[in-house]
Coordinates of C-alpha atoms in Angstrom, one line a residue:
M5 CA -28.6 11.7 24.5
L6 CA -26.9 14.4 26.9
I7 CA -29.0 17.6 27.6
G8 CA -28.4 20.3 29.6
P9 CA -27.7 22.0 32.0
F10 CA -25.9 19.1 33.8
D11 CA -24.4 17.5 30.2
R12 CA -21.4 20.1 30.7
R13 CA -21.6 21.1 26.9
K14 CA -19.3 24.2 27.7
R15 CA -16.4 21.3 28.3
R16 CA -17.3 19.6 24.8
H17 CA -14.4 21.9 22.8
R18 CA -12.9 19.3 21.1
C19 CA -13.5 15.8 20.2
D20 CA -11.8 12.6 21.5
S21 CA -9.1 12.3 18.8
C22 CA -7.9 15.9 18.8
T23 CA -8.0 15.9 22.7
R24 CA -5.7 13.1 22.6
S25 CA -3.4 14.4 20.0
H26 CA -3.5 18.0 21.6
L27 CA -4.8 19.4 18.3
K28 CA -7.5 22.2 17.2
C29 CA -10.7 20.7 17.1
S30 CA -13.4 22.3 14.6
G31 CA -16.4 21.2 17.4
D32 CA -18.3 20.2 14.2
S33 CA -19.5 16.4 14.0
P34 CA -17.2 14.8 12.3
C35 CA -14.6 17.7 12.7
S36 CA -12.4 19.0 10.1
T37 CA -9.7 17.6 11.4
C38 CA -10.8 14.0 11.4
V39 CA -12.6 14.5 7.9
K40 CA -9.1 14.8 6.9
R41 CA -7.3 11.9 8.5
H42 CA -10.2 9.8 7.4
Q43 CA -11.3 8.3 11.2
P44 CA -14.0 8.1 13.0
C45 CA -15.0 11.6 15.5
H46 CA -16.6 11.4 18.7
Y47 CA -17.0 13.4 21.8
L48 CA -17.0 12.2 24.9
V49 CA -18.2 13.8 27.9
A50 CA -15.7 14.6 30.5
A51 CA -15.8 12.6 34.1
Q52 CA -17.9 14.7 36.5
K53 CA -19.1 14.7 40.1
K54 CA -22.2 14.0 39.3
P55 CA -23.3 11.4 36.3
A56 CA -25.0 13.2 33.1
I57 CA -28.6 12.7 33.0
L58 CA -29.1 10.3 30.2
V59 CA -32.5 10.7 28.4
D60 CA -34.3 8.7 25.7
Q61 CA -34.7 10.4 22.2
G62 CA -38.3 9.4 22.0
R63 CA -38.3 7.4 19.2
Q64 CA -36.3 4.7 20.1
Q65 CA -38.3 1.6 21.8
T66 CA -37.1 -0.3 25.1
V67 CA -37.1 -4.1 23.6
D68 CA -37.3 -5.9 27.1
T69 CA -36.9 -4.8 30.5
Y70 CA -34.5 -7.3 32.8
P71 CA -35.3 -7.1 36.7
V72 CA -32.6 -7.5 39.0
Q73 CA -33.3 -8.5 42.7
G74 CA -33.2 -5.5 44.2
R75 CA -32.9 -3.0 41.8
R76 CA -35.4 -1.7 39.1
P77 CA -35.6 -2.9 35.6
V78 CA -33.3 -2.6 33.0
S79 CA -34.0 -0.8 29.8
I80 CA -31.9 -1.5 26.8
S81 CA -33.1 0.7 23.6
T82 CA -33.2 -0.6 20.1
N83 CA -29.8 0.4 19.1
G84 CA -28.1 -1.1 22.2
V85 CA -27.8 1.7 24.6
I86 CA -28.5 1.6 28.3
K87 CA -31.2 4.5 28.8
S88 CA -31.8 6.7 31.6
P89 CA -29.4 5.9 34.2
T90 CA -29.6 8.6 37.6
P91 CA -27.7 8.7 40.6
S92 CA -30.5 6.6 42.3
D93 CA -31.2 4.0 39.7
T94 CA -27.0 2.3 39.7
T95 CA -28.1 -0.6 37.8
L96 CA -28.5 1.8 34.8
L97 CA -25.6 3.4 35.7
Y98 CA -23.2 1.2 35.9
F99 CA -24.4 -0.1 32.9
S100 CA -24.1 2.9 31.2
Y101 CA -20.4 3.0 32.1
Y102 CA -20.2 -0.3 31.3
H103 CA -21.0 0.6 27.6
V104 CA -18.2 3.5 28.3
F105 CA -15.5 0.8 29.1
L106 CA -16.4 -1.2 25.9
Q107 CA -16.6 2.0 23.5
N108 CA -13.0 3.0 25.0
N109 CA -11.1 -0.9 24.8
K110 CA -11.5 -2.1 22.0
F111 CA -9.9 -5.9 21.9
S112 CA -8.8 -6.7 18.4
G113 CA -11.1 -4.6 16.3
L114 CA -12.7 -7.4 14.8
E115 CA -15.9 -7.8 16.4
T116 CA -18.2 -5.5 18.8
P117 CA -18.5 -7.6 22.0
Q118 CA -21.4 -5.5 23.5
E119 CA -23.4 -7.0 20.8
D120 CA -23.4 -10.4 22.2
T121 CA -23.3 -9.5 25.9
L122 CA -26.7 -7.5 25.4
Y123 CA -27.9 -10.1 23.2
L124 CA -27.6 -12.9 25.8
M125 CA -29.1 -10.5 28.6
K126 CA -32.5 -10.0 26.1
H127 CA -32.9 -13.4 24.8
G128 CA -32.4 -14.9 28.7
D129 CA -29.5 -14.9 31.0
P130 CA -30.9 -18.1 33.2
E131 CA -28.0 -17.2 35.8
T132 CA -27.3 -13.4 36.8
F133 CA -23.5 -14.5 36.3
L134 CA -23.4 -12.5 33.1
R135 CA -25.2 -9.4 34.8
E136 CA -23.3 -9.0 37.9
A137 CA -20.0 -9.4 35.4
M138 CA -20.7 -6.8 33.6
L139 CA -22.0 -4.8 36.3
S140 CA -18.9 -5.2 38.4
L141 CA -16.6 -4.1 35.3
G142 CA -19.1 -0.5 34.8
A143 CA -18.8 0.2 38.4
L144 CA -15.6 -0.4 38.9
Q145 CA -15.2 2.1 35.6
A146 CA -17.1 4.5 37.3
S147 CA -15.2 4.4 40.5
K148 CA -12.0 5.5 38.2
L149 CA -13.6 8.2 36.5
C150 CA -15.7 10.0 39.3
G151 CA -14.0 13.1 40.6
V152 CA -15.4 12.7 44.4
Q153 CA -13.4 10.5 46.8
K154 CA -16.7 9.4 48.4
S155 CA -18.3 8.4 45.3
K156 CA -15.4 6.3 44.2
R157 CA -15.6 4.4 47.4
T158 CA -19.1 3.7 46.6
H159 CA -19.0 3.1 43.2
Y160 CA -15.7 0.6 43.9
Q161 CA -17.5 -1.1 46.5
S162 CA -20.5 -2.2 44.5
A163 CA -18.3 -3.6 42.1
L164 CA -16.4 -5.8 44.5
E165 CA -20.2 -6.6 45.5
S166 CA -21.0 -7.5 41.7
Y167 CA -17.9 -9.5 41.4
M168 CA -18.7 -11.7 44.2
R169 CA -21.9 -12.6 42.9
A170 CA -20.9 -13.2 39.6
I171 CA -18.2 -15.5 41.0
A172 CA -20.8 -17.2 43.1
G173 CA -23.6 -17.8 39.9
L174 CA -20.3 -18.5 37.5
R175 CA -19.4 -21.5 39.5
H176 CA -23.0 -22.9 40.0
A177 CA -23.6 -22.4 36.1
L178 CA -20.0 -24.2 35.7
S179 CA -21.3 -27.1 37.9
R180 CA -25.0 -27.3 36.1
S181 CA -23.4 -27.1 32.2
G182 CA -21.1 -30.2 33.4
R183 CA -24.0 -32.1 34.8
N184 CA -26.0 -31.8 31.7
N185 CA -23.7 -30.9 29.3
N186 CA -26.0 -27.5 28.5
P187 CA -24.5 -25.5 25.5
H188 CA -27.0 -22.7 25.6
L189 CA -24.8 -21.9 29.2
R190 CA -21.3 -21.9 27.3
P191 CA -21.7 -18.4 25.7
G192 CA -22.4 -16.9 28.7
I193 CA -19.8 -18.5 30.4
L194 CA -17.3 -17.6 28.3
W195 CA -18.1 -14.1 28.5
A196 CA -18.7 -13.9 32.2
T197 CA -15.0 -15.4 32.7
L198 CA -13.6 -12.9 29.8
L199 CA -15.5 -10.0 31.5
L200 CA -14.2 -11.1 35.1
G201 CA -10.8 -11.2 33.9
L202 CA -10.9 -7.8 32.7
F203 CA -11.8 -6.9 36.3
E204 CA -9.1 -8.4 37.4
L205 CA -6.7 -6.6 35.2
M206 CA -8.0 -3.0 36.1
N207 CA -8.3 -3.9 39.9
D208 CA -5.4 -6.5 40.3
A209 CA -1.7 -5.3 39.4
T210 CA -0.1 -8.9 40.1
G211 CA -2.0 -9.8 37.0
D212 CA -2.7 -13.5 39.0
G213 CA -6.8 -13.0 39.0
W214 CA -6.6 -12.3 35.6
L215 CA -4.2 -15.9 34.6
Q216 CA -6.9 -17.7 36.8
H217 CA -10.2 -16.5 34.9
L218 CA -8.1 -16.9 31.6
V219 CA -6.4 -20.1 31.9
H220 CA -9.1 -22.0 34.3
G221 CA -12.1 -20.2 32.9
T222 CA -12.2 -18.8 29.7
S223 CA -9.7 -21.3 27.8
Q224 CA -11.0 -24.5 29.6
A225 CA -14.5 -23.2 28.4
L226 CA -13.2 -23.3 24.8
I227 CA -11.5 -26.4 24.9
A228 CA -14.3 -27.9 26.5
G229 CA -16.4 -27.2 23.7
S230 CA -14.1 -27.7 21.3
P231 CA -13.3 -26.0 17.7
S232 CA -16.3 -27.4 16.4
A233 CA -18.4 -25.1 18.9
C234 CA -16.7 -21.9 17.8
I235 CA -17.1 -22.4 13.8
S236 CA -20.2 -19.9 13.9
G237 CA -22.6 -18.2 16.0
S238 CA -21.7 -16.2 19.1
C239 CA -19.4 -18.8 20.1
G240 CA -17.5 -18.1 17.2
R241 CA -17.4 -14.2 17.9
F242 CA -16.4 -14.9 21.0
F243 CA -13.3 -16.9 20.2
T244 CA -12.3 -14.1 17.5
E245 CA -12.4 -11.3 20.1
S246 CA -10.8 -13.3 23.1
K247 CA -8.3 -14.6 21.0
V248 CA -5.9 -11.8 21.5
F249 CA -5.9 -12.4 25.0
E250 CA -4.9 -16.2 25.2
V251 CA -2.0 -15.2 22.3
C252 CA -1.0 -12.4 24.7
R253 CA -0.9 -14.5 27.6
A254 CA 1.0 -17.1 25.9
I255 CA 3.9 -15.0 24.5
M256 CA 4.2 -13.0 27.7
F257 CA 4.4 -15.6 30.0
N258 CA 6.5 -18.3 27.6
Q259 CA 3.7 -20.7 28.1
P260 CA 2.1 -23.4 25.3
S261 CA -1.7 -22.5 24.0
F262 CA -4.2 -24.6 23.1
L263 CA -4.3 -22.0 20.1
A264 CA -1.4 -23.8 18.3
E265 CA -2.8 -27.2 17.7
D266 CA -3.7 -28.1 14.0
G267 CA -7.8 -27.9 15.0
W268 CA -7.5 -24.4 16.6
L269 CA -5.5 -23.0 14.0
A270 CA -7.7 -24.3 11.1
L271 CA -10.8 -22.4 12.9
S272 CA -8.7 -19.5 12.6
A273 CA -8.6 -19.7 8.8
S274 CA -12.2 -21.1 8.5
L275 CA -13.9 -18.3 10.4
R276 CA -11.5 -15.9 8.5
S277 CA -12.2 -17.3 4.8
S278 CA -16.0 -17.1 5.6
S279 CA -16.4 -13.6 6.8
T280 CA -18.0 -11.3 5.1
T281 CA -17.6 -8.3 7.8
W282 CA -13.8 -8.4 8.3
G283 CA -11.9 -5.8 6.2
E284 CA -8.3 -7.3 4.3
S285 CA -6.2 -5.7 7.5
Q286 CA -8.5 -7.5 10.1
K287 CA -7.7 -10.7 8.5
A288 CA -4.0 -10.3 8.1
L289 CA -4.1 -9.2 11.7
D290 CA -5.8 -12.8 12.6
V291 CA -3.1 -14.1 10.6
L292 CA -0.1 -12.8 12.7
L293 CA -1.8 -13.9 15.7
D294 CA -1.5 -17.2 14.6
I295 CA 2.3 -16.7 14.0
V296 CA 2.7 -15.3 17.5
V297 CA 1.3 -18.1 19.3
L298 CA 3.5 -20.4 17.0
C299 CA 6.4 -18.4 18.3
S300 CA 5.4 -18.9 21.7
S301 CA 5.4 -22.1 21.3
L302 CA 8.6 -22.5 19.9
R303 CA 10.1 -20.5 22.7
V304 CA 8.8 -23.3 24.9
R305 CA 10.2 -26.1 23.3
A306 CA 13.3 -24.6 23.0
E307 CA 13.8 -23.9 26.6
K308 CA 12.8 -27.6 27.4
L309 CA 15.8 -28.3 24.8
I310 CA 18.3 -25.8 26.7
K311 CA 17.6 -27.2 30.1
S312 CA 18.5 -30.8 28.9
L313 CA 21.7 -29.6 27.3
Q314 CA 22.5 -28.1 30.9
S315 CA 21.5 -31.3 32.7
S316 CA 23.1 -34.1 30.3
V317 CA 25.4 -34.5 27.7
S318 CA 24.0 -33.8 24.1
S319 CA 22.8 -37.0 22.5
P320 CA 21.7 -37.8 18.8
E321 CA 18.5 -37.1 19.9
I322 CA 18.7 -34.3 21.5
A323 CA 20.4 -33.1 18.5
E324 CA 17.5 -34.0 15.8
Q325 CA 15.3 -31.9 18.6
A326 CA 17.3 -29.4 18.3
Q327 CA 17.7 -29.3 14.3
A328 CA 14.0 -29.5 14.5
I329 CA 13.5 -25.9 16.4
S330 CA 16.4 -24.1 14.5
L331 CA 14.4 -25.2 11.4
Q332 CA 10.9 -24.0 12.2
G333 CA 12.5 -21.1 13.5
F334 CA 13.7 -20.1 10.1
S335 CA 10.1 -20.9 8.9
L336 CA 8.7 -18.8 11.3
R337 CA 10.9 -15.8 10.1
S338 CA 9.8 -16.4 6.6
Q339 CA 6.2 -16.2 7.7
L340 CA 6.7 -12.8 9.6
R341 CA 8.5 -11.3 6.4
Q342 CA 6.2 -13.0 4.2
W343 CA 3.4 -11.4 6.6
A344 CA 5.2 -7.9 6.7
S345 CA 5.4 -8.0 2.4
A346 CA 2.1 -8.7 1.8
N347 CA 0.8 -6.2 4.4
H348 CA 2.8 -3.2 3.0
T349 CA 4.4 -3.1 6.7
F350 CA 7.3 -0.8 6.8
P351 CA 9.1 -1.3 3.3
V352 CA 12.7 -1.5 5.3
F353 CA 11.4 -5.4 5.9
R354 CA 10.7 -5.9 2.2
D355 CA 12.9 -6.0 -0.6
S356 CA 14.4 -3.2 -2.0
S357 CA 12.9 -3.4 -4.9
A358 CA 9.5 -3.2 -3.1
R359 CA 10.2 0.0 -1.7
Q360 CA 9.0 2.1 -4.2
N361 CA 6.1 4.4 -2.4
P362 CA 6.7 4.9 1.6
D363 CA 3.7 5.8 2.3
E364 CA 2.0 2.7 1.3
S365 CA 3.4 1.3 4.0
V366 CA 2.2 3.4 6.7
P367 CA -0.4 1.9 9.0
K368 CA -3.9 3.9 9.0
T369 CA -6.6 1.9 10.3
E370 CA -6.8 0.4 13.8
S371 CA -5.8 -3.5 12.6
Q372 CA -2.7 -2.3 10.9
L373 CA -1.8 -0.2 13.4
L374 CA -1.6 -3.3 15.9
G375 CA -0.5 -5.8 13.5
A376 CA 2.7 -3.2 12.6
A377 CA 3.5 -3.3 16.3
Y378 CA 2.9 -7.4 17.0
F379 CA 5.0 -7.8 13.6
S380 CA 8.2 -5.8 15.3
A381 CA 7.4 -7.3 18.5
T382 CA 7.3 -11.0 17.1
S383 CA 10.2 -10.4 15.2
I384 CA 12.1 -9.4 18.3
Y385 CA 10.7 -12.0 20.2
L386 CA 11.7 -14.8 17.9
S387 CA 15.4 -14.0 17.5
G388 CA 15.1 -13.9 21.5
V389 CA 14.1 -17.7 20.9
F390 CA 17.5 -18.0 20.0
D391 CA 19.7 -15.3 20.7
Y392 CA 19.6 -15.3 24.3
E393 CA 21.1 -18.8 24.3
M394 CA 23.2 -18.2 21.7
F395 CA 26.3 -20.6 23.3
Y396 CA 24.6 -23.6 23.2
W397 CA 22.8 -23.1 19.3
Q398 CA 26.6 -22.1 18.9
S399 CA 27.8 -25.7 20.4
L400 CA 25.4 -27.9 18.3
D401 CA 26.8 -26.1 15.2
L402 CA 23.4 -24.7 13.9
P403 CA 22.2 -21.6 12.3
T404 CA 19.5 -19.3 14.0
S405 CA 17.0 -17.1 12.8
T406 CA 18.2 -14.2 14.7
L407 CA 18.1 -10.3 14.0
N408 CA 21.6 -8.3 14.1
E409 CA 21.4 -5.3 16.8
N410 CA 20.4 -2.8 13.7
E411 CA 17.2 -4.5 13.3
I412 CA 16.3 -5.0 16.8
Q413 CA 16.5 -1.7 17.6
L414 CA 14.7 -0.2 14.7
H415 CA 11.6 -2.8 15.4
V416 CA 12.0 -1.2 18.9
A417 CA 11.7 2.7 17.6
I418 CA 8.7 1.2 15.3
I419 CA 7.1 -0.2 18.4
L420 CA 7.5 3.0 20.6
A421 CA 5.8 5.0 17.5
L422 CA 3.0 3.0 17.3
S423 CA 2.4 2.5 20.5
Q424 CA 2.0 6.1 20.8
R425 CA -0.3 6.1 17.9
V426 CA -2.5 3.6 19.0
L427 CA -3.0 5.5 22.4
D428 CA -3.5 8.8 21.0
E429 CA -5.6 7.9 17.4
T430 CA -7.5 4.7 18.8
R431 CA -10.0 3.0 20.4
L432 CA -8.1 0.2 21.0
S433 CA -7.4 -1.0 24.3
P434 CA -4.3 0.3 26.1
L435 CA -4.0 -3.6 27.1
L436 CA -2.9 -4.6 23.8
L437 CA 0.1 -2.7 24.0
L438 CA 1.5 -4.6 26.9
F439 CA 3.2 -7.4 24.8
P440 CA 5.1 -5.0 22.5
L441 CA 6.0 -2.8 25.1
R442 CA 7.7 -5.6 27.2
V443 CA 9.3 -6.7 24.1
A444 CA 10.8 -3.4 23.4
S445 CA 12.0 -2.8 27.0
A446 CA 14.2 -5.5 26.8
R447 CA 16.0 -4.3 24.1
A448 CA 15.8 -0.3 24.9
G449 CA 19.4 0.9 25.5
Q450 CA 19.1 4.5 25.2
T451 CA 17.6 6.6 28.1
E452 CA 15.2 8.4 26.0
Q453 CA 13.5 4.9 24.6
K454 CA 13.3 3.7 28.9
E455 CA 11.6 7.0 29.4
Q456 CA 9.1 6.9 26.5
I457 CA 8.5 3.0 27.6
L458 CA 7.2 4.2 31.1
S459 CA 5.5 7.1 30.0
L460 CA 3.6 5.0 27.6
L461 CA 3.2 1.9 30.4
G462 CA 1.9 4.9 32.6
R463 CA -0.8 6.0 30.5
V464 CA -1.7 2.0 30.4
R465 CA -1.7 2.1 33.7
S466 CA -3.9 4.7 34.4
N467 CA -6.8 2.4 33.4
F468 CA -5.2 -1.2 34.2
A469 CA -3.6 -1.5 37.3
V470 CA -1.8 -4.5 35.9
A471 CA 0.7 -2.5 33.8
G472 CA 2.5 -1.7 37.3
A473 CA 3.7 -5.4 37.1
I474 CA 5.5 -4.6 33.8
V475 CA 6.7 -1.0 34.8
A476 CA 8.3 -3.2 38.2
D477 CA 9.8 -5.7 35.9
V478 CA 11.3 -3.7 33.5
T479 CA 13.0 -1.4 36.1
N480 CA 14.4 -4.2 37.8
L481 CA 15.4 -5.8 34.5
W482 CA 17.1 -2.4 33.4
S483 CA 18.5 -2.3 37.2
R484 CA 20.3 -5.9 36.5
N485 CA 21.6 -5.1 33.3
V486 CA 23.4 -1.8 34.6
A487 CA 24.8 -4.0 37.1
V488 CA 26.2 -6.3 34.9
E489 CA 27.5 -3.5 32.7
V490 CA 29.2 -2.0 35.9
S491 CA 30.7 -5.5 36.6
L492 CA 32.5 -6.1 33.2

C-alpha cells in the first residue's frame, strides 16, 4: 500500500472514474458517484518525479522469489502484487509499472492476464524471455508516466535493453521448442510474443513491429499448437485474451485469419459454453468477434473477385463465386442483426415492436460497451465490402447487403459516443478503439465528427504511438476526399 509522506496523499481528491469524467468525487472508497453508476471505484496515484514507496501490508506472505542476473530477487505477494519497489531496485519498480499497465489496459474484459504471467514466473521460467518482456513493458510505462526528463531517458533505455534480451531469449526458446516439441514452453512463448507486440504498439508509430510479433509470433505459436492445445488451461485463457488482437489485425488490414477456420471457430464456441466465469455480455462479445473475423474473410474473397473482374471478362465460374459472396454477405448481415436483437444493442437496429424501453439497450458493462462499438463498426465494414465496388456488383446483377447513408451515419455517431465512454469510464485498453474509430473515419463527413475522431485518437496516441499511423492515414483520406469533391 502507499504511505506518506511520499504518497502525495493530498493529490488524491478524486477517484480515477470521476477524474476522467470530470465529476465531483466524495473521496470515499467506493465514492458515491461510482456507487450510483454501479461501477468499480479505484484511486490511482498521479505520475510523480520520484516513485512512490510501496510497502508490504504485513499479513501478506511472499510465496517465492525470482533471481534475475545482476538484480535483486523479485518478491510477489499472494495477491499477485509486486512488493517493495524502490528507486534503487529497478526490477521491482518496473514490475510495479507492468502491473499498472495491465490494470489500465484490459484487453477484452474476459480474462486477467497478470494471473497467468505471474503464475508462469512463480512455477518456473526456464528462460528469462518472459520476465524480460514484462520488464520491458514496465520500463516503457515508467518512461511515459515519469515527469523528469532524465529519468524518462533512463527508463526508456532500460526498456530497450530488456526488449532486446527478451527477443534473444525468445529466439532461443523457439528453437528449443521446435527441436524438442516441448509443450511446457508454449504458454511463456505465447505471452512473451503478445507483450513484445504491445511494447511495439506503445513505442513504434508504424505498427510494423507489432505485426511481426503477432503474425510470426503469437499467431504461429497458436497455429502450431492447434485448437486442441487451447481447449483448457493457460493456453485456453491466452487464446481468449489475445483473440481480439488477431481479429483487429485481420479486419484493419483486410487480411485472412486462421480464426475464421472451422476448428478455431469450434474452439471459441466450446470455450464459451464451458466457461463458468464469463457473464452473458462477455459471451456475447466473443460471439461478435467470430462474426467480425468472418466479415474480414469475406472482404478478402470479395477483393480477389473484383481483381478477377478487372483483369478478365466475367465467366460462369466468376459469376458463381460472386453469387456465393453475395449470399454470405446477407448471411453475415442477418447474424449481426440477430446478435444486436439478442443483446439489446440500441433498439433502432431491432424491429419496432421491440423498441419498448430505450434504457434497456444502453450498454452498461465494459463488454457491452465494446460489443456495441464493434457491432456498429462491423455493420459499416460489411457494407463497405460491397458499396465501395458497387459498379461490379451491379454489372453482375447481384443484390448486396449494404446500408443506406442514414444507417451508416447513425452507426458513426454511436461509435463516437461509445468510444468516448470507453475512454472516460472504463479500463479497457484504448488500443481496442482503433478498429471502430478507423471505420468511423472513413464515413465521417461532418467537421465535428472529424474533430472528435482526431481528439479520441489523440487520447489513444498518448499511450500507444501506433495511433499516430491511424491519424496520418485518416488525415490523408479526408484530404483525398476533399480533393475529389472539389474536382467534381
